[in-house]
Coordinates of N, CA and C in Angstrom, one line a residue:
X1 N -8.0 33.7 6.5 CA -8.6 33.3 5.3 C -7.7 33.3 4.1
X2 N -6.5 34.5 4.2 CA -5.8 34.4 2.6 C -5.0 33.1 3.1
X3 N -4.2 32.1 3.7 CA -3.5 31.3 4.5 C -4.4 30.4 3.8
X4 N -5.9 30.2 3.8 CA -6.9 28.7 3.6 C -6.9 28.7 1.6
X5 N -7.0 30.5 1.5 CA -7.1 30.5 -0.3 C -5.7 30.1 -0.9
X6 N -4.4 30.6 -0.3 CA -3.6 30.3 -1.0 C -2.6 29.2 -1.0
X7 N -3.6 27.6 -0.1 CA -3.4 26.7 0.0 C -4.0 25.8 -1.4
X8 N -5.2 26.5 -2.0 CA -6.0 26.0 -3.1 C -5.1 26.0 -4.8
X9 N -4.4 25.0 -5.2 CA -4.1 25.2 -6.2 C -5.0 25.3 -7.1
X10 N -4.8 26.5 -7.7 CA -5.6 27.1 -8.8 C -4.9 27.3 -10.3
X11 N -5.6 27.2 -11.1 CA -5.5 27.3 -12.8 C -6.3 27.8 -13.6
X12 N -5.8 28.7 -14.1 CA -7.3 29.3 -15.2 C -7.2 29.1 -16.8
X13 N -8.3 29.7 -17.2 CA -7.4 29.4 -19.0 C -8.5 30.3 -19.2
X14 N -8.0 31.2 -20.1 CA -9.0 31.8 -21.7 C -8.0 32.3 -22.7
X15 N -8.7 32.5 -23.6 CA -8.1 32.3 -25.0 C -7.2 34.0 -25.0
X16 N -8.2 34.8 -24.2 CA -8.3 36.1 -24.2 C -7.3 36.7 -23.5
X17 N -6.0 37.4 -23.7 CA -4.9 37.2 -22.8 C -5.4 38.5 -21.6
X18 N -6.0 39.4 -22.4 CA -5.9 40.7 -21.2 C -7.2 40.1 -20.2
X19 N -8.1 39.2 -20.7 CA -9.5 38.9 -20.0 C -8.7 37.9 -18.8
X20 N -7.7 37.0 -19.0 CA -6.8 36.0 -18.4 C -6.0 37.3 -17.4
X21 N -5.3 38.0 -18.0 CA -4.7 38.5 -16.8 C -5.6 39.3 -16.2
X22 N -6.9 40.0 -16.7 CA -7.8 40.2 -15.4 C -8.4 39.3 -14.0
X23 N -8.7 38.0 -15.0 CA -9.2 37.2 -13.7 C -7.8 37.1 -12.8
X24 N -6.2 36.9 -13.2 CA -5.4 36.4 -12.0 C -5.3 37.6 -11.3
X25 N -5.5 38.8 -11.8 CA -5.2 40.1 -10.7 C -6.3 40.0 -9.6
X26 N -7.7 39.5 -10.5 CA -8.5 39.5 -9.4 C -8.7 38.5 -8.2
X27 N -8.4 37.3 -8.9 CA -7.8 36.1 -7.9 C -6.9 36.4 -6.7
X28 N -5.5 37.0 -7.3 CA -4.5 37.6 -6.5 C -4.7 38.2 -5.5
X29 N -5.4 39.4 -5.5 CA -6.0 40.4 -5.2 C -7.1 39.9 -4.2
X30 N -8.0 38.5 -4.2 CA -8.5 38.4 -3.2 C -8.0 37.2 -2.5
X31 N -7.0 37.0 -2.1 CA -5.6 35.9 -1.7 C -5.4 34.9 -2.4
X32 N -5.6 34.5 -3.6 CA -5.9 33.1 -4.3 C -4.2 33.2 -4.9
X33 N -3.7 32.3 -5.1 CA -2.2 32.0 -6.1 C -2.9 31.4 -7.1
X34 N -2.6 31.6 -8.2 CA -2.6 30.6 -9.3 C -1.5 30.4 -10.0
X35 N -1.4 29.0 -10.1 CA -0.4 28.0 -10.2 C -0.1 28.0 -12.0
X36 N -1.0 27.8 -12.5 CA -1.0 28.2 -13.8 C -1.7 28.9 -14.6
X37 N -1.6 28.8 -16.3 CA -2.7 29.4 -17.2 C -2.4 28.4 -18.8
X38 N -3.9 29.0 -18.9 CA -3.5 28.2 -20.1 C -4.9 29.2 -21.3
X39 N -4.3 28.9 -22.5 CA -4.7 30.0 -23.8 C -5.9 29.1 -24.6
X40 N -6.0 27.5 -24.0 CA -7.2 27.1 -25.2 C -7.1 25.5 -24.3
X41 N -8.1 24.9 -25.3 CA -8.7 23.8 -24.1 C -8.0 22.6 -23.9
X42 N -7.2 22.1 -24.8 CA -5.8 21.1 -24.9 C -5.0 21.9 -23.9
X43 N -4.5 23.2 -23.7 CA -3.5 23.6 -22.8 C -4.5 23.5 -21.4
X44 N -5.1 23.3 -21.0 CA -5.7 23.2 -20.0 C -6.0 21.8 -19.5
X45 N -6.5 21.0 -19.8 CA -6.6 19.8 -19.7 C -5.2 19.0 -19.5
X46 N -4.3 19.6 -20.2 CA -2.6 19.1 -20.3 C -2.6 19.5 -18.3
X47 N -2.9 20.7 -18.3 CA -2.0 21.7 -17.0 C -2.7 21.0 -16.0
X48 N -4.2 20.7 -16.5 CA -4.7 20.4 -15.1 C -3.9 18.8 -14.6
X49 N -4.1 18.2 -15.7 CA -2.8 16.4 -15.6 C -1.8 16.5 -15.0
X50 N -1.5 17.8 -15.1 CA 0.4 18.0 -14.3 C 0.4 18.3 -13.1
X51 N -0.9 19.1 -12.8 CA -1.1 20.0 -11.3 C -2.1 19.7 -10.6
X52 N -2.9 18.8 -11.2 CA -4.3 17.8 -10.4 C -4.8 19.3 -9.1
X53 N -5.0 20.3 -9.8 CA -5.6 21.7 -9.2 C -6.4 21.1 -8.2
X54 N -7.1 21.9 -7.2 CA -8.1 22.1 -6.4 C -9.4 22.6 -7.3
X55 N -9.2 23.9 -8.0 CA -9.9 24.3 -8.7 C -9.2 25.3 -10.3
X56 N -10.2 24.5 -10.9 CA -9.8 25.3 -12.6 C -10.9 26.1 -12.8
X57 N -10.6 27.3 -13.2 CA -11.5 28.2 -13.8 C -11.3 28.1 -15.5
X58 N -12.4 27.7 -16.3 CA -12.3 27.6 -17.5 C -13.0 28.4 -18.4
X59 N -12.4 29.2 -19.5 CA -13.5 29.7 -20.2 C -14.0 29.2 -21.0
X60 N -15.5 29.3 -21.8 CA -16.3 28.7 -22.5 C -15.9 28.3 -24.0
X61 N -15.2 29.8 -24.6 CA -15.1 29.6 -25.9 C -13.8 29.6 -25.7
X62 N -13.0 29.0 -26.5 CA -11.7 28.7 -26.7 C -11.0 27.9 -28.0
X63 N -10.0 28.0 -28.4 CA -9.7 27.4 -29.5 C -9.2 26.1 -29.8
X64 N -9.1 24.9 -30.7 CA -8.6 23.9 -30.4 C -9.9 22.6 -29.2
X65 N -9.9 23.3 -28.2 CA -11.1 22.8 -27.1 C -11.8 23.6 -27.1
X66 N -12.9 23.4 -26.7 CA -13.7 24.3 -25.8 C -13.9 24.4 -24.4
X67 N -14.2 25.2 -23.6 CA -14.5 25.2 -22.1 C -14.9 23.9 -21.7
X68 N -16.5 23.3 -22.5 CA -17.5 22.7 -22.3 C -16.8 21.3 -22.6
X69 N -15.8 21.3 -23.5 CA -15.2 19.6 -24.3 C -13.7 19.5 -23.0
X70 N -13.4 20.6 -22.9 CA -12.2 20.7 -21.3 C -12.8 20.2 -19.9
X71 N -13.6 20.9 -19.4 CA -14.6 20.9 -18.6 C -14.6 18.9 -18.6
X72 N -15.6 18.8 -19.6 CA -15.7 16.9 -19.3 C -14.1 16.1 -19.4
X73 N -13.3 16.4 -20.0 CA -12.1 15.5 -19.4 C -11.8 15.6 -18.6
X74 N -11.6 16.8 -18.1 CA -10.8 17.4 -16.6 C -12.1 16.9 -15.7
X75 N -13.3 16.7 -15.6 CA -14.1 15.7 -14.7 C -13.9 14.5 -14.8
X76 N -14.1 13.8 -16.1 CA -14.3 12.4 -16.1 C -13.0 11.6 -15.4
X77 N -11.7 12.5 -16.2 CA -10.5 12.3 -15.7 C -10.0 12.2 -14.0
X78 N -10.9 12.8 -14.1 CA -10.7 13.7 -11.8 C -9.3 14.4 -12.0
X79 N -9.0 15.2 -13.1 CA -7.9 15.9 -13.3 C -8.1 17.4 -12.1
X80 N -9.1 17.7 -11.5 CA -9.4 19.1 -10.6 C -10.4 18.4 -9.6
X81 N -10.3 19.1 -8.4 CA -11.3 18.8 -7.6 C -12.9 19.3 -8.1
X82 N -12.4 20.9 -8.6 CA -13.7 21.5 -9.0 C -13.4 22.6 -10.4
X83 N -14.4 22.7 -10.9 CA -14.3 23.3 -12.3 C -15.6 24.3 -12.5
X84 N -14.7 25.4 -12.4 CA -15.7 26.2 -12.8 C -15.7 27.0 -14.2
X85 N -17.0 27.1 -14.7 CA -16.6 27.4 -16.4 C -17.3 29.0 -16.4
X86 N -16.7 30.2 -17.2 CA -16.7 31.4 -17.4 C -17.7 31.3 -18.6
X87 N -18.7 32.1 -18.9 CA -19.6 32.1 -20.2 C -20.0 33.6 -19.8
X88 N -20.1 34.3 -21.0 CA -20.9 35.5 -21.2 C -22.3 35.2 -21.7
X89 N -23.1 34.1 -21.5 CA -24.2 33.8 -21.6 C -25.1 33.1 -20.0
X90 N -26.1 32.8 -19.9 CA -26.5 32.4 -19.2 C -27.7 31.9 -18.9
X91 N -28.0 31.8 -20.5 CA -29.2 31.2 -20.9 C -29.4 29.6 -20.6
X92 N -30.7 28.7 -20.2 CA -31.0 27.4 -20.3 C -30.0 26.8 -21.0
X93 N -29.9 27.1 -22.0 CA -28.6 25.4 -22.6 C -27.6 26.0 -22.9
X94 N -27.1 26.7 -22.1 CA -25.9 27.3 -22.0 C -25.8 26.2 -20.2
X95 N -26.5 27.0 -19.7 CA -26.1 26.4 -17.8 C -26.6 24.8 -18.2
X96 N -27.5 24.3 -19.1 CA -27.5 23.1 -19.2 C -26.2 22.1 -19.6
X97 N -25.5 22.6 -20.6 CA -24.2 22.3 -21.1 C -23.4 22.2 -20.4
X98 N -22.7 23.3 -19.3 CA -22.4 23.5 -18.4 C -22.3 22.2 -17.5
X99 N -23.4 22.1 -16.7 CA -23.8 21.0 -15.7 C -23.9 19.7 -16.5
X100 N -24.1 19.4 -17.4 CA -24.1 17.9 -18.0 C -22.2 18.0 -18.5
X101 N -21.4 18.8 -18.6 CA -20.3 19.0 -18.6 C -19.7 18.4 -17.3
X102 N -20.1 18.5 -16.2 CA -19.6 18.2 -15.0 C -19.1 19.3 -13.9
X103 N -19.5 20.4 -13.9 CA -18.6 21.7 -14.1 C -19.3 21.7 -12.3
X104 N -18.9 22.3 -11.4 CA -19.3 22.5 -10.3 C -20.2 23.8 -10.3
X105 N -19.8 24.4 -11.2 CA -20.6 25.9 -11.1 C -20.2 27.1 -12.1
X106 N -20.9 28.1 -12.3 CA -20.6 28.9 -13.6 C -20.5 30.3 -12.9
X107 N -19.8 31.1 -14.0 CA -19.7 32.6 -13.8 C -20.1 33.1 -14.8
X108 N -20.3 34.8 -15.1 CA -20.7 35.3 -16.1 C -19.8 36.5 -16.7
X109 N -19.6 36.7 -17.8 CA -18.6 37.6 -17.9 C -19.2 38.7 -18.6
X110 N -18.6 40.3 -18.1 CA -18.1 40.5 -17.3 C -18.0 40.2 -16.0
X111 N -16.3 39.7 -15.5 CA -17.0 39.3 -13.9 C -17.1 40.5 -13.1
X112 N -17.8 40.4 -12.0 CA -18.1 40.9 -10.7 C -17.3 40.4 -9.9
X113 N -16.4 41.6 -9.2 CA -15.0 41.1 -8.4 C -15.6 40.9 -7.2
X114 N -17.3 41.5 -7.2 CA -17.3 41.5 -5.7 C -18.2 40.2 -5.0
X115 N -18.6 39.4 -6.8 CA -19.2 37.8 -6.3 C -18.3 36.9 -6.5
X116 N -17.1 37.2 -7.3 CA -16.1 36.4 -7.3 C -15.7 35.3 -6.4
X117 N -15.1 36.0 -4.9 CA -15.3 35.2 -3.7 C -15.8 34.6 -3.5
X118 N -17.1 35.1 -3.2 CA -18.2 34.2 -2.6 C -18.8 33.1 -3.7
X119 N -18.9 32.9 -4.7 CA -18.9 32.2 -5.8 C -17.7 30.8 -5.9
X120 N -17.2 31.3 -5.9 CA -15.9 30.1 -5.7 C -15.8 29.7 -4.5
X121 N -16.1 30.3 -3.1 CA -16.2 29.9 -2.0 C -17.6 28.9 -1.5
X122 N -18.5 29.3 -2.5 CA -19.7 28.5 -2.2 C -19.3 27.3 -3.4
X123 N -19.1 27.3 -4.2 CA -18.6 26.2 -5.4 C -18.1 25.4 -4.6
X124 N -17.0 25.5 -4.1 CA -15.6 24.3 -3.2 C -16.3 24.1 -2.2
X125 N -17.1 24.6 -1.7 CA -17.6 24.0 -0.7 C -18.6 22.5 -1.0
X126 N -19.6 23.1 -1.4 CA -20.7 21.8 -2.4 C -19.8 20.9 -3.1
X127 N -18.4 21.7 -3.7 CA -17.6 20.4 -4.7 C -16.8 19.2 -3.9
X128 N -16.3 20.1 -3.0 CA -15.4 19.4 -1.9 C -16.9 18.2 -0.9
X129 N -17.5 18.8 -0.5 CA -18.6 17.7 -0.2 C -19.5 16.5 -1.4
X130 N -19.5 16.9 -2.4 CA -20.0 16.5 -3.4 C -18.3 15.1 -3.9
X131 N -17.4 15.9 -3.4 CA -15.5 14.9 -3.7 C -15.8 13.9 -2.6
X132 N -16.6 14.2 -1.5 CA -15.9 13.3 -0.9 C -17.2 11.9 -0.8
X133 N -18.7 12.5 -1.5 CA -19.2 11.8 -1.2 C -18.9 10.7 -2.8
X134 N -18.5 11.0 -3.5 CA -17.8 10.3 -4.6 C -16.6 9.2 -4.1
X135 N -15.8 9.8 -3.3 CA -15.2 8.8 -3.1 C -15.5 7.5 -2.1
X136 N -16.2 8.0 -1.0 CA -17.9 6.8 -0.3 C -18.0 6.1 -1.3
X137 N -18.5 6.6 -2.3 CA -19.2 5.4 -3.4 C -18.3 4.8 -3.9
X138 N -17.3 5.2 -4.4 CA -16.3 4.2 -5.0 C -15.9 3.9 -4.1
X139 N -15.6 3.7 -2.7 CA -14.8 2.9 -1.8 C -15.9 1.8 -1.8
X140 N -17.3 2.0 -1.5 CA -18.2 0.9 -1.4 C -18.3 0.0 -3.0
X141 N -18.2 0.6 -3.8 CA -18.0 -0.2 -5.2 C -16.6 -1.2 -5.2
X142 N -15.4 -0.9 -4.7 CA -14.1 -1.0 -4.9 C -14.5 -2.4 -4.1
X143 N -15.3 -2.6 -2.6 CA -15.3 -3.4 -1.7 C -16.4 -4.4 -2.3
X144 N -17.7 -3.7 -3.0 CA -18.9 -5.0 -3.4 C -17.8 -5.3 -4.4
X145 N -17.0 -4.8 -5.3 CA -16.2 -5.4 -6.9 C -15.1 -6.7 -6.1
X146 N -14.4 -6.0 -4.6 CA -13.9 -7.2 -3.8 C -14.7 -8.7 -3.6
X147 N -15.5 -8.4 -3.1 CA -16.4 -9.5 -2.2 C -16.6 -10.5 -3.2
X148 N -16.8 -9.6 -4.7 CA -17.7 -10.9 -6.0 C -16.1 -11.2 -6.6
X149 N -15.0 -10.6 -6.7 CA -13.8 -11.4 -7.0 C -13.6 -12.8 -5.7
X150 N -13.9 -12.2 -4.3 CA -13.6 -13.2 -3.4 C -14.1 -14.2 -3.7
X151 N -15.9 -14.2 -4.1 CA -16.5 -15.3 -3.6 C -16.2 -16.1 -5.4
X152 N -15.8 -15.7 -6.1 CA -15.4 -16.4 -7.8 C -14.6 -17.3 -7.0
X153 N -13.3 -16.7 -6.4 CA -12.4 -17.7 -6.1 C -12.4 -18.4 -5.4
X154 N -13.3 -18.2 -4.3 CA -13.5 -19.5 -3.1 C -14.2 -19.9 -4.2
X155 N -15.5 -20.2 -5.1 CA -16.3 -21.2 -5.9 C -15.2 -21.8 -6.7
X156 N -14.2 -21.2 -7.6 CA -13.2 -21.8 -8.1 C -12.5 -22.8 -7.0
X157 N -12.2 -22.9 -6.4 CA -11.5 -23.8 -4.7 C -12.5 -24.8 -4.7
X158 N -13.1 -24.5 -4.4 CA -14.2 -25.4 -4.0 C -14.6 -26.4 -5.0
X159 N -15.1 -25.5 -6.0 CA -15.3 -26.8 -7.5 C -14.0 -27.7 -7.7
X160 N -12.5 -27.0 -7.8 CA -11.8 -27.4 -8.4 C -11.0 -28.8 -7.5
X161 N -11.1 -28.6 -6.1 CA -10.4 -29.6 -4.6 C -11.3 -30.5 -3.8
X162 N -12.9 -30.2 -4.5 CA -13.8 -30.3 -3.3 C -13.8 -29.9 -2.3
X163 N -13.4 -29.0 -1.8 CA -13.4 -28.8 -0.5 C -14.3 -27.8 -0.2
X164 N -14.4 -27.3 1.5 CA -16.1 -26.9 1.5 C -15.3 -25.6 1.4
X165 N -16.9 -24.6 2.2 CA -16.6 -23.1 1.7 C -15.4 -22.5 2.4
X166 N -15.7 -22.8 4.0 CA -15.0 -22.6 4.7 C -13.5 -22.9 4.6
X167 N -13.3 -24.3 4.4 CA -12.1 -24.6 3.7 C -11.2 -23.4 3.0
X168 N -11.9 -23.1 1.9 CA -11.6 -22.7 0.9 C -11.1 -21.2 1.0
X169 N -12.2 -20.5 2.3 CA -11.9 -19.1 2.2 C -10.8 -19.5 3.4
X170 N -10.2 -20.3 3.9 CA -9.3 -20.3 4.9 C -7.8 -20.4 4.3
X171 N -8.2 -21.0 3.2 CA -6.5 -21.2 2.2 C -6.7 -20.3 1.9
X172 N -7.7 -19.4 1.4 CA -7.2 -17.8 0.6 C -6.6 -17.3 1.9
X173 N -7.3 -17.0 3.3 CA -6.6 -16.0 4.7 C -5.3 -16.2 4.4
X174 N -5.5 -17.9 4.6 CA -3.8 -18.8 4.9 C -2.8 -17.7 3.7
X175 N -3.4 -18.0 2.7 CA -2.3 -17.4 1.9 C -2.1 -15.8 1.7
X176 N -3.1 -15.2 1.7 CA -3.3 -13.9 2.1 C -2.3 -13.6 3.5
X177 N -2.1 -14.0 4.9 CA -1.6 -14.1 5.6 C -0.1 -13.9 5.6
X178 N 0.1 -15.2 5.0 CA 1.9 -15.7 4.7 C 2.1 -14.3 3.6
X179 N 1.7 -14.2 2.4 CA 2.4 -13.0 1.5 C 2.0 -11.6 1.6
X180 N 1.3 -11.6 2.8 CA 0.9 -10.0 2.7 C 0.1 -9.3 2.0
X181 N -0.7 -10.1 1.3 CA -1.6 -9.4 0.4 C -2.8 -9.2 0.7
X182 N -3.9 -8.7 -0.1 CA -5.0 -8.3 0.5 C -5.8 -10.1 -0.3
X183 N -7.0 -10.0 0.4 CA -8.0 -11.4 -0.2 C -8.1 -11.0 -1.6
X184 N -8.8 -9.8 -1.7 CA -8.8 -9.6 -2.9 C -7.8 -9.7 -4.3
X185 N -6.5 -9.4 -3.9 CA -5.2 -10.0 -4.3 C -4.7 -11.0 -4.7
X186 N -5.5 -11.9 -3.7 CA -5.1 -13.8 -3.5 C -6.1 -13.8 -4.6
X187 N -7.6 -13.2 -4.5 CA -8.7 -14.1 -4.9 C -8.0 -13.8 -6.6
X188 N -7.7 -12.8 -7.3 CA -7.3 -12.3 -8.5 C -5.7 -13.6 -9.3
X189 N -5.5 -13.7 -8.5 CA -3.8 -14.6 -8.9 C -4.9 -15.9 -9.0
X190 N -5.6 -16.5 -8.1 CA -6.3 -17.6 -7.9 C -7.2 -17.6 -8.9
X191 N -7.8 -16.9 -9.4 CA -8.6 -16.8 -10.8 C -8.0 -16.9 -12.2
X192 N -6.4 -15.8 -12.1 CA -5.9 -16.1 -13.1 C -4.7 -17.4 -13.6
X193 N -4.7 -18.1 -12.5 CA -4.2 -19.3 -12.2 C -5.1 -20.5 -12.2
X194 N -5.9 -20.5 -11.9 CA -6.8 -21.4 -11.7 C -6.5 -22.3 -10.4
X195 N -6.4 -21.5 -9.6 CA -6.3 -22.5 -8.5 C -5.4 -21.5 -7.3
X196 N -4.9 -22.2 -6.3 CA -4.2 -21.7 -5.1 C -3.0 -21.5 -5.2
X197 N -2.3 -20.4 -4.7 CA -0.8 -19.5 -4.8 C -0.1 -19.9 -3.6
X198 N 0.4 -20.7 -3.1 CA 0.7 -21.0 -1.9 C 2.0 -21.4 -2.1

């Protein structure tokens, strides 16, 4: 198990330096490395861009950022696989802030070394399944965004040579073929050109 934790690049941040070197002792301590730290929510967001972590532990209140304003870059960005945010609260719009933040999951401080674990182990699990079914979707987006570039460009061919559909999607192959590109590729140069790359 410590071999699978201290494959996980990890990063934490609070403002609080002795509350910061407690969570890495405790991390350490139950096999985790962490890669870095950071003191406020611009240094965190920076570290996470440089180290694209597995998982960031973030604290809530912080200076400059906050947990909650770190939290949504480092998601929106896909700067961490998963993000988990530290609060000494755990009231409704606190965990609401939280989750409309993007955060995979929360803790509460003081921590508990002995949910720690299991906490972050249940987190990356749901995150890591929750990563991959994100990337499904955007592969299926990336391919429907393909197909409506393709078919612009065969309708561009078509209007612009007369020629039929089939024609048309055969000069894209044809040329797709000869330079190695993908259709989608062809269909993009062919749109911005108005016409066929050959």
């Amino acid at each position: 198990m410590k071999n699978s934790k201290s494959k996980l690049k990890t990063v934490i941040a609070d403002d609080d330096r002795f509350l910061l070197r407690d969570l890495k002792d405790c991390l350490i301590e139950a096999g985790y490395e962490v890669e870095g730290e950071a003191h406020n929510g611009l240094e965190m967001v920076k570290l996470c861009s440089e180290l694209k972590p597995d998982l960031a532990i973030v604290d809530i209140k912080m200076p400059l950022m906050d947990g909650i304003a770190a939290t949504e870059k480092i998601v929106s960005s896909c700067l961490a696989k998963c993000v988990i945010v530290l609060t000494s609260f755990d009231d409704s719009d606190t965990v609401d802030r939280v989750i409309e933040a993007g955060a995979s999951g929360y803790m509460t401080k003081p921590l508990d070394k002995n949910l720690l674990v299991p906490t972050i182990e249940s987190v990356m699990k749901s995150s890591a399944e929750f990563f991959e079914m994100r990337k499904k979707i955007d592969n299926v987006n990336k391919r429907v965004e393909n197909r409506e570039i393709i078919e612009k460009a065969k309708l561009m061919l078509m209007s612009r040579y007369s020629v039929s559909e089939t024609q048309a999607y055969d000069n894209m192959r044809e040329i797709s073929r000869k330079h190695k590109m993908s259709m989608a590729e062809v269909a993009e140069i062919i749109i911005s050109r108005g016409g066929p790359n050959g």
